[in-house]
XYZ file of C-alpha atoms in Angstrom:
650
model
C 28.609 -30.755 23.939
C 31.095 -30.556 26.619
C 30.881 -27.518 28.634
C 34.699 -26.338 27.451
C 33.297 -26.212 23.720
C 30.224 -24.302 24.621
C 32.727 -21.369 26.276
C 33.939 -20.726 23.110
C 30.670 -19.743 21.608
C 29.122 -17.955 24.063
C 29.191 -15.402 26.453
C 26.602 -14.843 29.050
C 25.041 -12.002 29.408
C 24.243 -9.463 32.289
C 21.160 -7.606 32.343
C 20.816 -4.684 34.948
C 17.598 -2.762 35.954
C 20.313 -0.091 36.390
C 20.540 0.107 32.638
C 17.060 0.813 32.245
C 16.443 3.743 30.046
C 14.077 6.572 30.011
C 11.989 6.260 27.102
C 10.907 9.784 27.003
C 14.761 11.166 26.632
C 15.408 8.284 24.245
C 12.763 9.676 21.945
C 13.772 12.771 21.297
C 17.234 11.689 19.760
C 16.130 8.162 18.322
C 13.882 7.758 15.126
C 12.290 5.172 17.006
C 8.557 6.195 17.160
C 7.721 3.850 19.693
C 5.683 4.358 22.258
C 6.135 5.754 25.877
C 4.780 2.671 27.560
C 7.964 0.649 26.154
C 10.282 -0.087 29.098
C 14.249 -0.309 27.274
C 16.889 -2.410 28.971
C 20.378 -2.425 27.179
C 22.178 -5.664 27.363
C 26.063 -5.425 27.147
C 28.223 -7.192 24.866
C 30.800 -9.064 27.072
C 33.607 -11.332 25.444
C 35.167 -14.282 27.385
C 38.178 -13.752 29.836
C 40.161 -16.264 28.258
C 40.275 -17.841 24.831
C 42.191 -20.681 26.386
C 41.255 -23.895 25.040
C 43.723 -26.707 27.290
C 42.150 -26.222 30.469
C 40.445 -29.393 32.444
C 37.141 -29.600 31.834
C 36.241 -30.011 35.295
C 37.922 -26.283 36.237
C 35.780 -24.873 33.425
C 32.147 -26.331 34.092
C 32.962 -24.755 37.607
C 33.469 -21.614 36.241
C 30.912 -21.908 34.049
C 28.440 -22.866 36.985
C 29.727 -19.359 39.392
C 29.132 -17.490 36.390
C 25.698 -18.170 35.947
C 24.467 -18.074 39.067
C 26.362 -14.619 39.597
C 24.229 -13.294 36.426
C 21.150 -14.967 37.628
C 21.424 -12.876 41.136
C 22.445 -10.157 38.660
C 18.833 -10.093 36.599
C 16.435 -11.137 39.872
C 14.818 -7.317 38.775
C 14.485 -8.401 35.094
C 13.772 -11.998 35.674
C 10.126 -11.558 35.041
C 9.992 -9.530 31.762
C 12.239 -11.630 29.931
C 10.112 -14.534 30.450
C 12.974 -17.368 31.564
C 14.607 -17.319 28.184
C 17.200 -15.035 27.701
C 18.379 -12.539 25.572
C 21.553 -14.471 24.009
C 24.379 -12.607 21.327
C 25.743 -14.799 19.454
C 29.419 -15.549 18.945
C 30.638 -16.581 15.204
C 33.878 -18.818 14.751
C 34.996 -21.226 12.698
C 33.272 -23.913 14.476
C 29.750 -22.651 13.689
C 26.877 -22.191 16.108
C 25.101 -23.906 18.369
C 22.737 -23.188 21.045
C 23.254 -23.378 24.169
C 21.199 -25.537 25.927
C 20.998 -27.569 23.163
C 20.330 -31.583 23.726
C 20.248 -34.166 20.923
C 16.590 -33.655 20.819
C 17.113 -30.506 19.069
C 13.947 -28.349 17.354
C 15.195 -30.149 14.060
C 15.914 -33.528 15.406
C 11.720 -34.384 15.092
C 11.243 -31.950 11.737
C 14.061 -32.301 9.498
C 12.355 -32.471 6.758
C 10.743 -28.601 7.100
C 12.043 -26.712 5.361
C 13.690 -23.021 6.661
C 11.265 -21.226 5.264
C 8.066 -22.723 6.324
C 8.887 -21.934 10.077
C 9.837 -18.161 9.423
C 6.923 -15.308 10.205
C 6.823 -14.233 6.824
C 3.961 -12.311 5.227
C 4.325 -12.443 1.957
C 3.548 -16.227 -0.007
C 5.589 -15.395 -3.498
C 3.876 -16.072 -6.839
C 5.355 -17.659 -9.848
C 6.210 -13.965 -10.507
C 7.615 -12.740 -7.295
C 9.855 -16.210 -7.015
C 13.445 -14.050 -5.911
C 16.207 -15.967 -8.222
C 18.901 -18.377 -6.246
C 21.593 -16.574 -8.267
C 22.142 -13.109 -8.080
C 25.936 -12.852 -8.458
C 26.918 -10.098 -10.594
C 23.909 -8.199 -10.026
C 25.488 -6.749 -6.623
C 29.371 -6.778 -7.196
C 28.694 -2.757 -6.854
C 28.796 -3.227 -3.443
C 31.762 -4.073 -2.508
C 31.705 -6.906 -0.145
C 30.658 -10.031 -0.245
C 27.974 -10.868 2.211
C 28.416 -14.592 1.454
C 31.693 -14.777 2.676
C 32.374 -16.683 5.715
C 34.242 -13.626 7.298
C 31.677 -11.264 6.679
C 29.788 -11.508 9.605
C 31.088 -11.073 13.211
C 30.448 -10.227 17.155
C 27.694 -8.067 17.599
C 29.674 -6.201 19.840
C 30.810 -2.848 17.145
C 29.435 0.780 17.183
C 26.263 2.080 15.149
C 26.838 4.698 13.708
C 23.594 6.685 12.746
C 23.291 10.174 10.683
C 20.635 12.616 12.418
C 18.160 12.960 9.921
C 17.767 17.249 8.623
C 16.023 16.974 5.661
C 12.990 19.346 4.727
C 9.938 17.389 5.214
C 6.025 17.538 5.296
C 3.630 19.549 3.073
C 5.588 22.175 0.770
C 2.724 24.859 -0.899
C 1.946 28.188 -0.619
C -1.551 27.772 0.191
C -2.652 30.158 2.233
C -5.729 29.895 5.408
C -8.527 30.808 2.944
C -7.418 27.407 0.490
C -10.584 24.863 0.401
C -10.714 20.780 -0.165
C -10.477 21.841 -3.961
C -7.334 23.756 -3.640
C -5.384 21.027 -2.040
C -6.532 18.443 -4.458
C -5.434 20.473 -7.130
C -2.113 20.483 -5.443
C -2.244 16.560 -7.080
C -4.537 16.277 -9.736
C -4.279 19.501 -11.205
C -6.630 21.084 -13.802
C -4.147 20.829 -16.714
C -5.352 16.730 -16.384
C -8.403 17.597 -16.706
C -8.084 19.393 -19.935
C -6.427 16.352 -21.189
C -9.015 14.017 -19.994
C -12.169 16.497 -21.965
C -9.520 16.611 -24.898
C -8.796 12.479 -25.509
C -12.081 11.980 -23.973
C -13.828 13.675 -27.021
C -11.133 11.951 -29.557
C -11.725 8.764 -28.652
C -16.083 9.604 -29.055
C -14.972 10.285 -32.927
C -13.086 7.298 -33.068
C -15.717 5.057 -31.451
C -17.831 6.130 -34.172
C -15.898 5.980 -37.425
C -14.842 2.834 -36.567
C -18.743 1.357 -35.858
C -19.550 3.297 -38.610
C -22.323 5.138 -37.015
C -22.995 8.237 -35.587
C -24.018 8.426 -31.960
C -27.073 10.563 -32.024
C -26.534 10.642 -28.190
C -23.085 12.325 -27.544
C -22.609 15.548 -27.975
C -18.555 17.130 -26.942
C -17.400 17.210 -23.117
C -16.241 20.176 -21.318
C -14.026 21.016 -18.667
C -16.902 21.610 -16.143
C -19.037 18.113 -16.802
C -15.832 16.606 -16.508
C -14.834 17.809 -13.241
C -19.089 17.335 -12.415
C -18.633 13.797 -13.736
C -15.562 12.881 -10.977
C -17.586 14.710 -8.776
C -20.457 12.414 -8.659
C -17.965 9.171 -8.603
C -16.627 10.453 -5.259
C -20.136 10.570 -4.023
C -20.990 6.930 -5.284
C -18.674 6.115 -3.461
C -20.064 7.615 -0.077
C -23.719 6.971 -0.938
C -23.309 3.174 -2.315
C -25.981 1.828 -4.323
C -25.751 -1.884 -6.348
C -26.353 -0.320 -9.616
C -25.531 3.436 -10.886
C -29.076 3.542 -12.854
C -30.413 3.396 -9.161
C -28.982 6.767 -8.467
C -31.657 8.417 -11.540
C -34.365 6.164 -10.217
C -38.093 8.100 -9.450
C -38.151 6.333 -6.257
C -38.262 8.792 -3.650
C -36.428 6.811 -0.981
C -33.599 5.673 -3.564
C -33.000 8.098 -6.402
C -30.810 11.511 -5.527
C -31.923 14.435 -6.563
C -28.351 15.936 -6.563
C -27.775 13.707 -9.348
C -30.872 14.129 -11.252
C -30.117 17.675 -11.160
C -26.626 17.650 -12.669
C -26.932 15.525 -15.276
C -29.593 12.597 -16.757
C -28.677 8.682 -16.348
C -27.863 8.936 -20.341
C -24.963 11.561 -20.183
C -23.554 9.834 -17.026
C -23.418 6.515 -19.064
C -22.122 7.890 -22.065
C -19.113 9.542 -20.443
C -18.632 6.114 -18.743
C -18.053 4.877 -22.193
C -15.947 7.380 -23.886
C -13.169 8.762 -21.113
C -10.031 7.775 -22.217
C -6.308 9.035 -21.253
C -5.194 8.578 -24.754
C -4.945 8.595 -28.237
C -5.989 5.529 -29.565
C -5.272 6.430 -32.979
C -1.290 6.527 -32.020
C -1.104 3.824 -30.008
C 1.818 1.171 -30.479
C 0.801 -2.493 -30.857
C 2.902 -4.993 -28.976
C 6.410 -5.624 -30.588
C 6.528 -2.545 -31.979
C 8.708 0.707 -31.612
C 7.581 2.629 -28.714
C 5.252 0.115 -27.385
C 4.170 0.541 -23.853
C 2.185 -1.574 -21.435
C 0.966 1.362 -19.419
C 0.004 3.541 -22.522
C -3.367 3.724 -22.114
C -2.859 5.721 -17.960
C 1.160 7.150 -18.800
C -0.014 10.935 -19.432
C -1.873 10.490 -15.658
C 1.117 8.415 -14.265
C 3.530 11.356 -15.243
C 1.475 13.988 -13.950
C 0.224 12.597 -10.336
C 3.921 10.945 -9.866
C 5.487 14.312 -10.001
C 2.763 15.976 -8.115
C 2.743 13.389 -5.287
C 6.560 13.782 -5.018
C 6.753 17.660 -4.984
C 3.516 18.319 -3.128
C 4.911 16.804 0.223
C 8.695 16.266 1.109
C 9.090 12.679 3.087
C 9.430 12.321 6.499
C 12.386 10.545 8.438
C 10.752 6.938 8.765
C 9.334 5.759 5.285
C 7.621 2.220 4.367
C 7.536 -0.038 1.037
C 4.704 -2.514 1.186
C 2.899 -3.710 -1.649
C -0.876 -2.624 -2.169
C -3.768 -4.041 -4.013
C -6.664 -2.918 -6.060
C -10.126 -4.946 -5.964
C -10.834 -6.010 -9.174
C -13.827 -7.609 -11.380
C -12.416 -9.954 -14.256
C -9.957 -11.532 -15.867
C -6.884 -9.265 -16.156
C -3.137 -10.476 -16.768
C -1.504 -8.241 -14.596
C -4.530 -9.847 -11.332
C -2.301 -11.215 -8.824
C -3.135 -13.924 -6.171
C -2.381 -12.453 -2.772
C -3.676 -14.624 -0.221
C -1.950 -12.817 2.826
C -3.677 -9.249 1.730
C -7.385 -8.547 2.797
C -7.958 -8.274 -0.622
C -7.086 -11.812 -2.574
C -7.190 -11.068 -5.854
C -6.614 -8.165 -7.654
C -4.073 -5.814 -9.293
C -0.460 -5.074 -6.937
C 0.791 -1.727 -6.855
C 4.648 -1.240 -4.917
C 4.115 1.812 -2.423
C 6.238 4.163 -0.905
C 4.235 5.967 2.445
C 5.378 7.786 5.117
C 4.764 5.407 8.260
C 3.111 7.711 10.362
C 0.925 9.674 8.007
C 0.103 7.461 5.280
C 1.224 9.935 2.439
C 1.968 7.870 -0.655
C 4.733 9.524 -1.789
C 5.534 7.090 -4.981
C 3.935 4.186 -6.174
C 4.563 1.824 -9.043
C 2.266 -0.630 -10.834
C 3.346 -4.214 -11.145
C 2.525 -5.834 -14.098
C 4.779 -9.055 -13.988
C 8.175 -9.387 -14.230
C 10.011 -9.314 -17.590
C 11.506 -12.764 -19.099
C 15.192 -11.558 -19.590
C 15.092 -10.408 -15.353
C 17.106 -12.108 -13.503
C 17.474 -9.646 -10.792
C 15.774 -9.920 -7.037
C 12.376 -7.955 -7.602
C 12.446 -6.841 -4.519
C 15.728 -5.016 -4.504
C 14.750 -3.346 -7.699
C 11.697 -2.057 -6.073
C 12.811 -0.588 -3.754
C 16.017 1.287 -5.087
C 13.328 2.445 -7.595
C 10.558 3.600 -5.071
C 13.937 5.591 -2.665
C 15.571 7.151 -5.737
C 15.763 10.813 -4.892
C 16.441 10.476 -1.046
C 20.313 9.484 -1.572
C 22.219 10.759 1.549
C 19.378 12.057 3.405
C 19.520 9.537 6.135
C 15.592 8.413 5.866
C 14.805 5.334 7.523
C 13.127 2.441 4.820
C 10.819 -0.503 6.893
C 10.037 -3.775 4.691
C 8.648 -6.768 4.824
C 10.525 -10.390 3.905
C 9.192 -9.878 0.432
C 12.235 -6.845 -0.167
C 14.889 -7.239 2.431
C 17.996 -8.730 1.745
C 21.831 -8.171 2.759
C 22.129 -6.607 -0.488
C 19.732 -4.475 -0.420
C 20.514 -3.412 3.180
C 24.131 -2.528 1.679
C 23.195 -0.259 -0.877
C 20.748 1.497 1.137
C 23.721 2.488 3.324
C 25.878 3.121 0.240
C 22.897 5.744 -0.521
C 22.924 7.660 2.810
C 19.544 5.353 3.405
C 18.786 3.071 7.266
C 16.466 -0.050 6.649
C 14.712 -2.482 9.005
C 12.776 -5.058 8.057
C 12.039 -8.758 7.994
C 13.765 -11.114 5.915
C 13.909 -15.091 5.057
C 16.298 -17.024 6.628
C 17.182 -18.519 3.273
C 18.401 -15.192 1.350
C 21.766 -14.681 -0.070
C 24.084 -13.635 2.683
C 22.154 -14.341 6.031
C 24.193 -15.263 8.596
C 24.774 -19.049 8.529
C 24.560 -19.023 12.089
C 21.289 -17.939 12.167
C 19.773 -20.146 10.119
C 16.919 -21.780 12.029
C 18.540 -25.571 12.097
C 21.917 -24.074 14.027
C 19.483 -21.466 16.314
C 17.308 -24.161 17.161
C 14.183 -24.185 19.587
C 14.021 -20.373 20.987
C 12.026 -19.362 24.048
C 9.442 -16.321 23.366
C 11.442 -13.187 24.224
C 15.260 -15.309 23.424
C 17.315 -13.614 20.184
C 20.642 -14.402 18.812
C 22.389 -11.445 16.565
C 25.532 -11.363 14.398
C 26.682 -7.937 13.020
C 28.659 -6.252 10.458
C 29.177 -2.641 10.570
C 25.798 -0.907 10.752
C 23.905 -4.203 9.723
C 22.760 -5.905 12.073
C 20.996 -9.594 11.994
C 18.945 -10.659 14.140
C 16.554 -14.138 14.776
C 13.923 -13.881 17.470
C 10.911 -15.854 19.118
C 7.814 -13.671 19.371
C 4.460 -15.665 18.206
C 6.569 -17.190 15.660
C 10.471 -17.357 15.100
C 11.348 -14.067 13.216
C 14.059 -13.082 10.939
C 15.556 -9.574 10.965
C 17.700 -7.452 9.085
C 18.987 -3.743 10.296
C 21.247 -0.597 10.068
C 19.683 1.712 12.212
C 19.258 -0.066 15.242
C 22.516 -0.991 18.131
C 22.897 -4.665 18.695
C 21.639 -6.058 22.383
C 18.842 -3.649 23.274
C 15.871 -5.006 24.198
C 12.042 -3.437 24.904
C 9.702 -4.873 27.157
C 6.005 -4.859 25.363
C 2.961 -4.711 27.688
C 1.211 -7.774 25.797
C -2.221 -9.851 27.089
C -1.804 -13.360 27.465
C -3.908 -16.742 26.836
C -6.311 -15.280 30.303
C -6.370 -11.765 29.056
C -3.467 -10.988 31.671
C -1.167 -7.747 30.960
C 2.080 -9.519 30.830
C 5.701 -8.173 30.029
C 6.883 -9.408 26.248
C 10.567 -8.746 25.409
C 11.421 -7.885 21.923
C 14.427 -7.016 20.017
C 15.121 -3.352 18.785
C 14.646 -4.275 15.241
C 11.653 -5.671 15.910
C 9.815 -3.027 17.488
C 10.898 -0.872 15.064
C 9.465 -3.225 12.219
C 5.773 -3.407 13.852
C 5.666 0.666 14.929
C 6.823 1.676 11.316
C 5.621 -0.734 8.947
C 2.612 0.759 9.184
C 2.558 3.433 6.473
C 1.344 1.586 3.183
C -1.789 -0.399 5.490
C -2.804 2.973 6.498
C -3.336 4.288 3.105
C -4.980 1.130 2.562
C -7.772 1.810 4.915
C -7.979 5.519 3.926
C -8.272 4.728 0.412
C -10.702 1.327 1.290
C -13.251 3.298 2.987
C -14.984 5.345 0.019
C -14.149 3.898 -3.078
C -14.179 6.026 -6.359
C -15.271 4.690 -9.597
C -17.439 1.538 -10.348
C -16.291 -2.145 -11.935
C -15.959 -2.128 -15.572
C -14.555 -4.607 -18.115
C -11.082 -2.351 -18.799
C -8.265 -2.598 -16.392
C -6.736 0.246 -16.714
C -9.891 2.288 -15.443
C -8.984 0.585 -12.057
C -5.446 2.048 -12.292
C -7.207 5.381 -12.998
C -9.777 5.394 -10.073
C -6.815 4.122 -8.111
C -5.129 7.586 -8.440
C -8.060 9.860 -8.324
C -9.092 7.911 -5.009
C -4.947 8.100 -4.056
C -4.603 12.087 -5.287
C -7.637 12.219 -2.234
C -6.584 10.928 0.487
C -3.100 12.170 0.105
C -4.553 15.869 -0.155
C -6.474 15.184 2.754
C -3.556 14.568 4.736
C -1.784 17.672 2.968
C -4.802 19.777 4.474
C -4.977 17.902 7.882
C -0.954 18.672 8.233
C -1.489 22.346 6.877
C -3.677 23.010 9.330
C -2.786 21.461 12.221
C -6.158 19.262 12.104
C -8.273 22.514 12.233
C -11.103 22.751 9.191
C -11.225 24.797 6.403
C -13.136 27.592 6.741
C -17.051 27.261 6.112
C -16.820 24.311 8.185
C -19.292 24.187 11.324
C -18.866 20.654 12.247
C -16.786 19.411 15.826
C -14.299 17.307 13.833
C -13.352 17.500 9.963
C -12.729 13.868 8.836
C -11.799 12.333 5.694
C -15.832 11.612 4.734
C -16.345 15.316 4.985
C -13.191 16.590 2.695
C -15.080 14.132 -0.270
C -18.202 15.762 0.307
C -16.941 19.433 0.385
C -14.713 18.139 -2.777
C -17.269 16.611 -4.717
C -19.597 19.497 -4.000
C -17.073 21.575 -5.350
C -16.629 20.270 -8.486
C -19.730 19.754 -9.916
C -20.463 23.469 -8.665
C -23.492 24.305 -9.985
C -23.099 22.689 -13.382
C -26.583 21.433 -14.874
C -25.181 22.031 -18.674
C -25.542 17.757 -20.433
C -29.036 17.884 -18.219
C -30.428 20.944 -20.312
C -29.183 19.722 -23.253
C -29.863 16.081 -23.633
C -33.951 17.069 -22.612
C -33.470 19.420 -25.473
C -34.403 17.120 -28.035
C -37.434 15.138 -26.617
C -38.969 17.824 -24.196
C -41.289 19.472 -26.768
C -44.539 20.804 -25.580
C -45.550 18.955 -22.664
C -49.522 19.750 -24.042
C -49.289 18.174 -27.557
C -45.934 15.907 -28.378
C -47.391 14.777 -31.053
C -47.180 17.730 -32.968
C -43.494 17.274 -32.928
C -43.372 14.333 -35.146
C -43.771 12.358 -31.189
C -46.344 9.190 -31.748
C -47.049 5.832 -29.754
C -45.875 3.229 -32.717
C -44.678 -0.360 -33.425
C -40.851 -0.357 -32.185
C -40.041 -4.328 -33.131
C -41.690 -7.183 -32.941
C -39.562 -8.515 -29.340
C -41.233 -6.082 -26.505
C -38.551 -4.457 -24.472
C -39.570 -2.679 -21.010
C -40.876 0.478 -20.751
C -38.910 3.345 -20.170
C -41.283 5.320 -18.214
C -41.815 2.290 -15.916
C -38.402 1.588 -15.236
C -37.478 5.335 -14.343
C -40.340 4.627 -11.639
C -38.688 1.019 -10.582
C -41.108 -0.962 -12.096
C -40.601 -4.067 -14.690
C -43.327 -3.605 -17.678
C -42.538 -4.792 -21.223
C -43.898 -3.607 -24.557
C -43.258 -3.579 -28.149
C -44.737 0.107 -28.998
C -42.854 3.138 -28.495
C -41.599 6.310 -29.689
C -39.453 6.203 -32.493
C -38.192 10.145 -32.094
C -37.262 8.899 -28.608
C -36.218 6.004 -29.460
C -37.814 4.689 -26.467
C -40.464 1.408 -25.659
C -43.442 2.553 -23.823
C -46.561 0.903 -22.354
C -49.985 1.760 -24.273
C -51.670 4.707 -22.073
C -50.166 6.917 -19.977
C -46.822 6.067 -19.963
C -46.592 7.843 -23.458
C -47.672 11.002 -22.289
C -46.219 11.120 -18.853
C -42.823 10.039 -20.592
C -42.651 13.339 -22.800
C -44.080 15.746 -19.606
């Protein structure tokens, strides 16, 4: 291209150490959360002298030549952080974009046939399901512009404007110093849920049985304090892991627990593993009927913990929307293939956490989309998952799973800044930016367009990036201490939309790991008990965090320990539910601890059971594997011949 063509569009630009910022006064009046060790360099927007186009083209390579070597004196103090390559801002006319040291061996020129995608740092591989529709005119014409109009972008060169965020936020109770592990918990799973899981726990026994018809000789009515004891010892299964929950009863010194022995027998345990239910079966729409509800079986817990999670802690300025995943065992329509999360395969739940924190404030289960959708998921997620904050002036992060121009628009129609990465291939990205007109970036080099608030934004970090913004002023760049190939601290240059992305995106993988490191609940052939372990474990660590914020990281009182970590809150929590409830244990020996002298005076007698031998009860309670086809028929029970049969009833 001759050099009087590229003048047109582009400007050089001057970077000055003077223009170095302190990061420390920058952080106190930008929701930046970055950290102090960024070094901030703001790179002016400067238009052409002249928009002449008739001049020789001799005159103007001169120019051109003077110039450059006038902003390469200029940047001799920033040469070495911004790695040779730049930091370019584009220029949009009618003529389209080019780069500027662009040759006819261009990035395309030996990959044409790539497609835009598949060169974009995108962490999100869609599904059949999550595939965003090519059409989504009509579904946006709220908004007011049209992003897709060639006019609609322009020089990044305009003011950001950028509410101060004043909203309430953090933990909002009236618990006082004295308030335990149990009282925050209850701030989110309160006991009113518990009531309703003893009540449809206890309905669903009945129904069980009338429609076997037969009677369970073995289940007796739940309560409200072997139900809280029976969550207890879940959150301690999942501290003290063990292969098999049988192993927990088992006489072996060195692997049974006495704590659970103690509360209640391997029988009751298994029992209320069968029966707990949300529900009422009974009144439970079928599919195509009235009424009928996907999420029936967990909607009285979903409209109790949503609320609670909402009310029990106000959000803080930066929020994120990532999507998280629950490890599952089975085949379950709603398991989704996730290759990009640490867990492949399971069920995908949209959350909303704060980004520093963790809090989940909302979170939504995805169960596939509907046929007659033919909306972006992703923009419906997310307006979903913000709806309350409208003109509070949070600050949303995504990934390039959710963030679109359209999106980004109604956000700001909503009082709402977003960040995030985006595909280059989404309605309304700037042509320009598209990565066969940026071609072959340098690590560090960026090209921006910008409309108002929203800014675009395509960079070379690892891999060519894709940005969309409203809270963040074109041509500002940080310099990243980063370690190269020899493990040498080197100086990284990134965009302002991109450090924001990777210091704020943070929120939902936090919770992640909180939630990851003591599972509650065991695998089981019903999906929805995942969705209802998923909360329990979810109403934990978010009341941990209430409590941590509370009280300024100090323990509750009691506590003697140095340091009061998420491991101990379970502990003190489980403890405190199960209390000292030993009620099922009493009750369930009741009927085959006679007199340990002389059982058989109680109808108790060493029989025939069948004619296929079975292993003995008594032997397997001591973790041995003996068979036998005599038994006790009371009991109901195989035993070996001699002393298993007495020992058993002692």
């Amino acid at each position: 291209m001759a050099a009087g063509k590229r003048r047109e569009l582009f400007t050089i630009l001057e970077t000055s150490a003077d223009t170095e910022r302190d990061s420390a006064s920058d952080s106190e009046e930008s929701p930046l959360n970055l950290s102090a060790d960024v070094k901030w360099f703001e790179i002016p927007f400067r238009k052409p002298d002249s928009d002449e186009e008739e001049e020789l083209e001799e005159d103007e390579e001169e120019e051109e030549d003077e110039f450059k070597s006038v902003a390469a004196a200029e940047t001799a103090d920033t040469a070495s952080y911004l790695a040779g390559g730049g930091c370019n801002i584009i220029l949009v006319t009618d003529n389209g974009m080019k780069h500027e040291e662009e040759s006819e061996d261009s990035y395309y020129a030996s990959a044409n046939n790539c497609s835009e995608t598949t060169s974009n740092d995108s962490d999100i591989d869609f599904s059949d399901l999550e595939e965003e529709p090519t059409d989504f005119i009509g579904q946006f014409d709220d908004l007011g512009e049209d992003c897709t109009s060639p006019d609609f972008w322009g020089e990044p060169d305009q003011i950001i404007s950028i509410e101060p965020f004043t909203a309430i936020s953090g933990p909002q109770h009236a618990l006082g110093d004295e308030a335990d592990t149990r009282d925050y918990f209850r701030l989110l799973f309160p006991d009113s849920l518990f009531e309703h899981m003893v009540e449809q726990t206890n309905n669903y026994a009945l129904y069980r049985q009338r429609r076997s018809g037969k009677v369970d000789a073995h289940w007796h009515p739940t309560d409200l304090r072997e139900m809280r004891a029976y969550i207890g010892l879940n959150i301690l299964m999942g501290i003290n892991q063990l292969p098999d929950y049988g192993m927990y009863w088992a006489t072996d010194i060195f692997i049974g627990n006495a704590g659970f022995k103690k509360t209640m027998t391997a029988r009751r345990f298994e029992k209320l593993n069968q029966n707990i239910h949300l529900c009422d079966r009974e009144s439970e729409p079928a599919q195509g009927e009235p009424g009928y509800d996907g999420l029936y079986k967990i909607r009285p817990l979903l409209d109790v913990v949503e609320n609670t999670m909402w009310e029990a802690y106000a959000p803080n300025r930066c929020l994120t929307v990532d999507e998280g995943a629950i490890a599952v065992k089975g085949r379950f329509s709603p398991t989704q293939y996730m290759p990009s999360k640490p867990i492949k395969k399971g069920l995908k739940v949209w959350m909303l956490c704060d980004s520093k924190s963790g809090y989940c404030h909302r979170a939504s289960i995805y169960v596939g989309r509907a046929g007659e959708d033919t909306g972006a998921v992703g923009y419906k997620v997310v307006t979903s998952l913000v709806k309350g904050l409208e003109g509070k002036h949070h600050h949303i992060f995504m990934d390039s799973l959710f963030t679109s121009v359209p999106l980004v628009q109604r956000l700001l129609q909503d009082g709402l800044y977003a960040c995030g990465t985006t595909q280059p291939s989404r309605r309304g990205f700037p042509e320009a930016l598209r990565l066969r007109n940026v071609g072959k970036l340098a690590q560090g080099e960026f090209f921006q367009c910008q409309r108002g608030n929203i800014v675009a934004t395509v960079t070379r970090d690892t891999k060519v990036v894709s940005c969309l913004s409203s809270n963040c002023a074109p041509g500002i760049v940080g310099i990243c201490p980063s370690r190269g190939r020899d493990w040498a601290v080197i100086g990284v240059p990134r965009p302002l939309p991109l450090l924001l992305y990777q210091e704020n995106m943070r929120g939902v993988d936090l919770c992640d790991q909180l939630r990851e490191c003591y599972q509650v609940g065991r695998p089981c052939k019903k999906w929805w008990r995942y969705f209802l372990w998923f909360y329990i474990n979810l109403c934990i660590v978010n009341a941990y965090i209430i409590l941590r914020e509370s009280r300024g990281g100090a323990a509750p009182p009691g506590f003697s320990g140095k340091q009061f970590t998420q491991r101990h809150f379970r502990i003190r929590l489980a403890q405190q539910l199960i209390g000292d409830y030993q009620g099922a244990r009493g009750m369930e020996r009741a009927a085959r601890k006679r007199h340990a002298d002389s059982p058989v005076e109680y109808g108790h007698r060493l029989e025939r059971m069948s004619e296929r031998s079975r292993r003995c009860r008594n032997c397997t309670n001591k973790g041995l594997r003996h068979e036998s086809v005599f038994g006790c028929k009371i009991c109901n029970v195989h035993l070996c011949r001699g002393g298993c049969f007495s020992e058993f009833h002692k």
